[in-house]
């Protein structure tokens, strides 16, 4: 038995993983941009402004959509990211340059100072030759342009020489402008942009100056890019030791162990070092608890410019206290504030860990094994699955709410509806089944068989529509029931008895629609099972012994024929969760079925995935329970 | 039926279990259950409804006889359209280097379509004509065909265009309406601003005339010369338009009464002179108003009806329902007929069958081929010989029919299908009408009174209502008091014709519900067949593998199945619909989706059967003989394992139909303009009380279908399960 259970549980996990993968793939393969849903951008492409792009880019990063779906064949590490950023700085538009600079300052920063300085030197050297060429070409162009008798061909050729030296850049020249005008525009532009080949290097050097400004021991480099790069290289030779891992570790340790009075100074020290401290700080943060934990987080938040410092302040307490007063939340004020603070801290921990999962690559050089592991974790699926394992179901894109909260909010409605309909189903169906089996071929049996057959074939959406037509008011029916909703809009203000009455009044029709099909199905099952059992020898024996018919039917026959029915009960759980999309839509009941339906329509991926995974888990548990119950009820079955 | 049951006891004891297969015995069992047989007959009738739907509900008539100038004009327009399109395509193909391979393939497919279609359009045009005209057109058609015979890049474009122009010039004029347009269009081009907003030729020349006049009065030689120059520039264009007007006027004159014809010719001559004079400097100042007078005179003449003896188009008969059948529809009709024939041969005509060299009662794959092959052949032959083209709108024929009802004509006639509406025929003025046989007087009066066709002068809605409601006595009273009765009958007859009779009412787009249900039955029923067919294919294949090989194959397939069971089917269906490749038509999308998802039940059944069978002696024997795995699995084991899966498939058809209707009801399945029962029901979603008929009837169809399938499934299960045999 136990062995069987363990085996089943193991298989359950395997299947669950399969469900996760299939769900994830299906939902991801569907076309459309979830980031657009998330940001409420209606049509990507029509408004291709920079703002939209940036917003979408950020949203994509938040949703992990910038990573591969299942397998990351080139997972990033510190050096790769640093080189990528340098490349972004030296190629691309001014906007891209700005973005890259911000990314360096807000992220990788001093952690890759060595690479940046190497690159600066190399790229400065590389820029010298094209810069010279450009100066020559511009001068040549100027002479040609100044020459009044120059032909269009000559002008074009001179412009082309300049153009090839600065691919993709240049002044805005209208296509209709004459060659002379174009040449003039190019001369003006060329004179102002003689340092064009140095653009990337300059951006890099500016970034370096922002990372280690002169007032934080940085060099005050001036002059041509080559000279500036040289100054930086010399500075690096002198100050290398300060950014050495061992030294940094020492500085971090000093901060962590410093008495309260010196902490500020030590922290300033760390801030001066910059991003290079983040990796050791994070190591301490992850391995420690209590004050050390908080101190590490505080330093990280300061250096990485985020607000997850795990340090509740008086302002927070005041805010929560004000909230307590505003929203008229009952109970003890202090308790409420403490609870809110605890919630805030928990939230910050989550955010910090998510940030680190994403940004670790900027600060740490990975071992080969870890790098290979990150090929699986640094993917959309990896991220989602990691959160799932932590029971973090994410946020709905359309509702901007935690998925689990959303489901919790809607669950009672679907659950009550389905619970009632299931209960009603069994209460009505089992007696009917027993009756028609024991009175086989009687008039009652025939009528119930035909009636149930008809019920079984009636489409529920049709029945729902007809009920609305006939029972919810004129012109086509009588006004007996409401046509929509789970309860009255003002139900919250009713007293409990009135509320209950209103609720029953509202759910009668939906429950009816959900029930009749089940009745037909279960009672047919019951009848078939009962007939099977009644033919068995032991029933004949019981009758031969002279037992009363009542005893034979209810004690001997019914118990055994209930076995398949009892196992059906195991599906109550997934059924209650799944809700019924069609019935909930017809009667406008905001249950889980309708939630799923809307989520699919709105392409709210996290919500769809959450609902599907929970439904999958419940179904799996249901199947398992059914098997176990089967074995418990029927001793002939052995679990192997 | 009666003969079969009468025969059964006499034959059964002798042959049963001796030389008859499993399915023959199962069929005998099945036949004993009356209710299941009723279910099977219902299914057959529903399939017949779907198969023959073009003949039952169609906006186009079976047959139409009359002077069909409009129809001829339609053909002329179609010819002009395709002629131009083919020219474009041929041009594109002649410099094929600039085309991508996909574009080229697309152009080539189009070119083939046009090449096949154009001569047949000409032939159809010829079928409207008699005597000399017909011979002439046939001659031109043969020449045209010869030109088309060369592949598109080698097309002699100059000859092609000249010939096309000749045909249009000569035979286009026969359709009176285009001929009228041929005069009025150049006139309009002369008198009205162009599409791009540049001023009309008339205005430009009048302005220049005025300038010239003022310049002359002022004695400004320079301005006068400028105005003259302007007018000289306008002259060639004016002359060109004038010539077009004259030549088309001549064509048009041939269709008018002699007196009108003469008047027209004179007017046109005058008009041409006026138009040319407008470009001559310092001519008459009244030219503008003269032009207007003359052109309105031409217009009035052009609108006169053509006297019968002048019509070049004789009385013709068309069969539009058959003309616009598609190959697929023909194929299904033949398929249905074949199946019925086979059933007849097995049942009532069993004695004939006994003499056949093969036994058609055994449904092997080859015999199945005998049934399917004629259908495929017929479909292909139809597709190859009757080129597809855009049919005219359904209202096109309705107009003729309504005119015919208003002015009955002994020689003209039109006969429609029992339900004379197209699947998407929007009768806006009839929208949200209850079934006509249930309609109350108020609604009828409302329908009599359409926005574009008001009631006659001096009659109010109330009077009409009172008249319609009243009995004979009150009608008589109305007769005395109000002058309403004499024409009221006529009005009712004219406006509430059989073409506005809706058996099952209309939806909120004015589409006839009955037609949509009949046409929708094609989708609703085929969803069941196609998706369950796919289910059985996938389920049987995977089930065979899992049950036969067991081990890790079984684990893999079973886990995958379990995963599919655990994911809510709505999510699966909707995502699969969305990610299906775009070349799968939307209608097929939902069938394929259901087919790809619902196979889990079949797979488990087949797997179970295989796990049972694999220990039986015949399998061991087969393997011991060294038969290949495939042979053991598919030839030896599959026939013994199929019965439960096929029973489940029968119920599965009902389930698939229900799922499709549910999805379409939610607006997620079949998308308009196509209709299925669920999507018709969707029209009433949220308006149940306003349109009860749109709720009741489609749902009833679904209900009947599902009941029938479930009955068949029950009977089938009982018949194939030896324990339940009576």
CSV table of N, CA and C in Angstrom, one decimal, chain A residues 32-86:
chain,number,residue,atom,x,y,z
A,32,UNK,N,0.7,36.9,-30.1
A,32,UNK,CA,0.3,38.1,-29.3
A,32,UNK,C,1.3,38.4,-28.3
A,33,UNK,N,1.4,39.7,-27.9
A,33,UNK,CA,2.4,40.1,-27.0
A,33,UNK,C,1.9,40.3,-25.6
A,34,UNK,N,2.2,39.5,-24.7
A,34,UNK,CA,1.7,39.6,-23.3
A,34,UNK,C,2.2,40.9,-22.7
A,35,UNK,N,3.4,41.4,-23.1
A,35,UNK,CA,3.9,42.7,-22.6
A,35,UNK,C,2.9,43.8,-22.9
A,36,UNK,N,2.3,43.7,-24.1
A,36,UNK,CA,1.4,44.7,-24.6
A,36,UNK,C,0.1,44.7,-23.7
A,37,UNK,N,-0.3,43.5,-23.4
A,37,UNK,CA,-1.5,43.3,-22.5
A,37,UNK,C,-1.2,44.0,-21.1
A,38,UNK,N,0.0,43.6,-20.7
A,38,UNK,CA,0.5,44.1,-19.4
A,38,UNK,C,0.5,45.6,-19.3
A,39,UNK,N,1.0,46.2,-20.3
A,39,UNK,CA,1.1,47.7,-20.3
A,39,UNK,C,-0.2,48.4,-20.8
A,40,UNK,N,-1.2,47.5,-21.3
A,40,UNK,CA,-2.4,48.1,-21.8
A,40,UNK,C,-2.1,48.8,-23.1
A,41,UNK,N,-1.0,48.5,-23.8
A,41,UNK,CA,-0.8,49.0,-25.1
A,41,UNK,C,-1.6,48.3,-26.1
A,42,UNK,N,-2.5,49.0,-26.8
A,42,UNK,CA,-3.4,48.3,-27.7
A,42,UNK,C,-2.8,47.7,-28.9
A,43,UNK,N,-2.1,48.5,-29.7
A,43,UNK,CA,-1.5,48.0,-30.9
A,43,UNK,C,0.0,48.3,-30.9
A,44,UNK,N,0.8,47.3,-30.8
A,44,UNK,CA,2.2,47.6,-30.9
A,44,UNK,C,2.5,47.7,-32.4
A,45,UNK,N,3.3,48.6,-32.8
A,45,UNK,CA,3.6,48.8,-34.2
A,45,UNK,C,3.0,50.0,-34.7
A,46,UNK,N,1.8,50.3,-34.3
A,46,UNK,CA,1.2,51.6,-34.8
A,46,UNK,C,1.9,52.8,-34.1
A,47,UNK,N,2.1,52.6,-32.8
A,47,UNK,CA,2.7,53.7,-32.1
A,47,UNK,C,4.1,53.3,-31.7
A,48,UNK,N,5.0,53.4,-32.7
A,48,UNK,CA,6.3,52.9,-32.4
A,48,UNK,C,7.2,53.9,-31.9
A,49,UNK,N,6.7,54.7,-30.9
A,49,UNK,CA,7.5,55.8,-30.3
A,49,UNK,C,8.6,55.1,-29.4
A,50,UNK,N,9.5,55.9,-29.0
A,50,UNK,CA,10.6,55.4,-28.2
A,50,UNK,C,10.0,55.1,-26.8
A,51,UNK,N,9.0,55.9,-26.4
A,51,UNK,CA,8.4,55.7,-25.1
A,51,UNK,C,7.7,54.3,-25.1
A,52,UNK,N,6.9,54.0,-26.1
A,52,UNK,CA,6.3,52.7,-26.2
A,52,UNK,C,7.3,51.6,-26.1
A,53,UNK,N,8.4,51.8,-27.0
A,53,UNK,CA,9.4,50.7,-27.0
A,53,UNK,C,10.0,50.5,-25.7
A,54,UNK,N,10.4,51.6,-25.0
A,54,UNK,CA,11.0,51.4,-23.7
A,54,UNK,C,10.1,50.7,-22.7
A,55,UNK,N,8.8,51.2,-22.7
A,55,UNK,CA,7.9,50.6,-21.8
A,55,UNK,C,7.7,49.2,-22.0
A,56,UNK,N,7.6,48.8,-23.3
A,56,UNK,CA,7.4,47.4,-23.6
A,56,UNK,C,8.7,46.6,-23.3
A,57,UNK,N,9.8,47.2,-23.5
A,57,UNK,CA,11.1,46.5,-23.2
A,57,UNK,C,11.2,46.2,-21.7
A,58,UNK,N,10.8,47.2,-20.9
A,58,UNK,CA,10.9,47.0,-19.5
A,58,UNK,C,9.9,46.0,-19.1
A,59,UNK,N,8.7,46.0,-19.7
A,59,UNK,CA,7.7,45.1,-19.3
A,59,UNK,C,8.1,43.7,-19.7
A,60,UNK,N,8.8,43.6,-20.9
A,60,UNK,CA,9.3,42.2,-21.3
A,60,UNK,C,10.3,41.7,-20.3
A,61,UNK,N,11.2,42.7,-19.8
A,61,UNK,CA,12.2,42.2,-18.8
A,61,UNK,C,11.5,41.8,-17.5
A,62,UNK,N,10.5,42.5,-17.1
A,62,UNK,CA,9.8,42.2,-15.9
A,62,UNK,C,9.1,40.8,-16.0
A,63,UNK,N,8.6,40.5,-17.2
A,63,UNK,CA,7.9,39.3,-17.4
A,63,UNK,C,8.8,38.2,-17.9
A,64,UNK,N,10.1,38.5,-17.9
A,64,UNK,CA,11.1,37.5,-18.3
A,64,UNK,C,11.0,37.1,-19.8
A,65,UNK,N,10.3,38.0,-20.6
A,65,UNK,CA,10.1,37.6,-22.0
A,65,UNK,C,11.3,37.8,-22.9
A,66,UNK,N,12.4,38.4,-22.3
A,66,UNK,CA,13.6,38.7,-23.1
A,66,UNK,C,14.5,37.4,-23.1
A,67,UNK,N,14.1,36.4,-22.3
A,67,UNK,CA,14.9,35.2,-22.2
A,67,UNK,C,14.3,34.2,-23.2
A,68,UNK,N,15.1,33.1,-23.6
A,68,UNK,CA,14.5,32.1,-24.4
A,68,UNK,C,13.4,31.3,-23.7
A,69,UNK,N,12.6,30.5,-24.4
A,69,UNK,CA,11.4,29.9,-23.8
A,69,UNK,C,11.8,28.8,-22.9
A,70,UNK,N,12.6,27.8,-23.5
A,70,UNK,CA,12.8,26.6,-22.7
A,70,UNK,C,14.3,26.4,-22.4
A,71,UNK,N,15.2,26.7,-23.4
A,71,UNK,CA,16.6,26.4,-23.3
A,71,UNK,C,17.4,27.6,-23.6
A,72,UNK,N,18.2,28.1,-22.7
A,72,UNK,CA,19.1,29.2,-22.9
A,72,UNK,C,20.5,28.7,-23.4
A,73,UNK,N,20.7,28.8,-24.7
A,73,UNK,CA,22.0,28.2,-25.1
A,73,UNK,C,23.2,29.1,-24.8
A,74,UNK,N,23.0,30.4,-24.6
A,74,UNK,CA,24.1,31.3,-24.3
A,74,UNK,C,23.8,32.1,-23.1
A,75,UNK,N,23.8,31.5,-21.9
A,75,UNK,CA,23.5,32.2,-20.7
A,75,UNK,C,24.5,33.3,-20.4
A,76,UNK,N,24.1,34.4,-19.9
A,76,UNK,CA,25.0,35.5,-19.7
A,76,UNK,C,25.9,35.3,-18.5
A,77,UNK,N,27.1,35.9,-18.5
A,77,UNK,CA,27.8,36.0,-17.2
A,77,UNK,C,28.4,37.4,-17.2
A,78,UNK,N,29.2,37.7,-16.2
A,78,UNK,CA,29.6,39.1,-16.0
A,78,UNK,C,30.4,39.6,-17.2
A,79,UNK,N,31.4,38.9,-17.7
A,79,UNK,CA,32.2,39.4,-18.8
A,79,UNK,C,31.3,39.6,-20.1
A,80,UNK,N,30.4,38.6,-20.4
A,80,UNK,CA,29.6,38.7,-21.5
A,80,UNK,C,28.7,40.0,-21.5
A,81,UNK,N,28.1,40.2,-20.3
A,81,UNK,CA,27.3,41.4,-20.2
A,81,UNK,C,28.1,42.7,-20.4
A,82,UNK,N,29.3,42.7,-19.7
A,82,UNK,CA,30.1,43.9,-19.8
A,82,UNK,C,30.4,44.2,-21.3
A,83,UNK,N,30.8,43.1,-22.1
A,83,UNK,CA,31.2,43.3,-23.5
A,83,UNK,C,29.9,43.8,-24.3
A,84,UNK,N,28.8,43.2,-23.9
A,84,UNK,CA,27.5,43.5,-24.6
A,84,UNK,C,27.2,45.0,-24.4
A,85,UNK,N,27.4,45.4,-23.2
A,85,UNK,CA,27.1,46.8,-22.9
A,85,UNK,C,28.0,47.8,-23.6
A,86,UNK,N,29.3,47.4,-23.6
A,86,UNK,CA,30.3,48.2,-24.4
A,86,UNK,C,29.9,48.3,-25.8
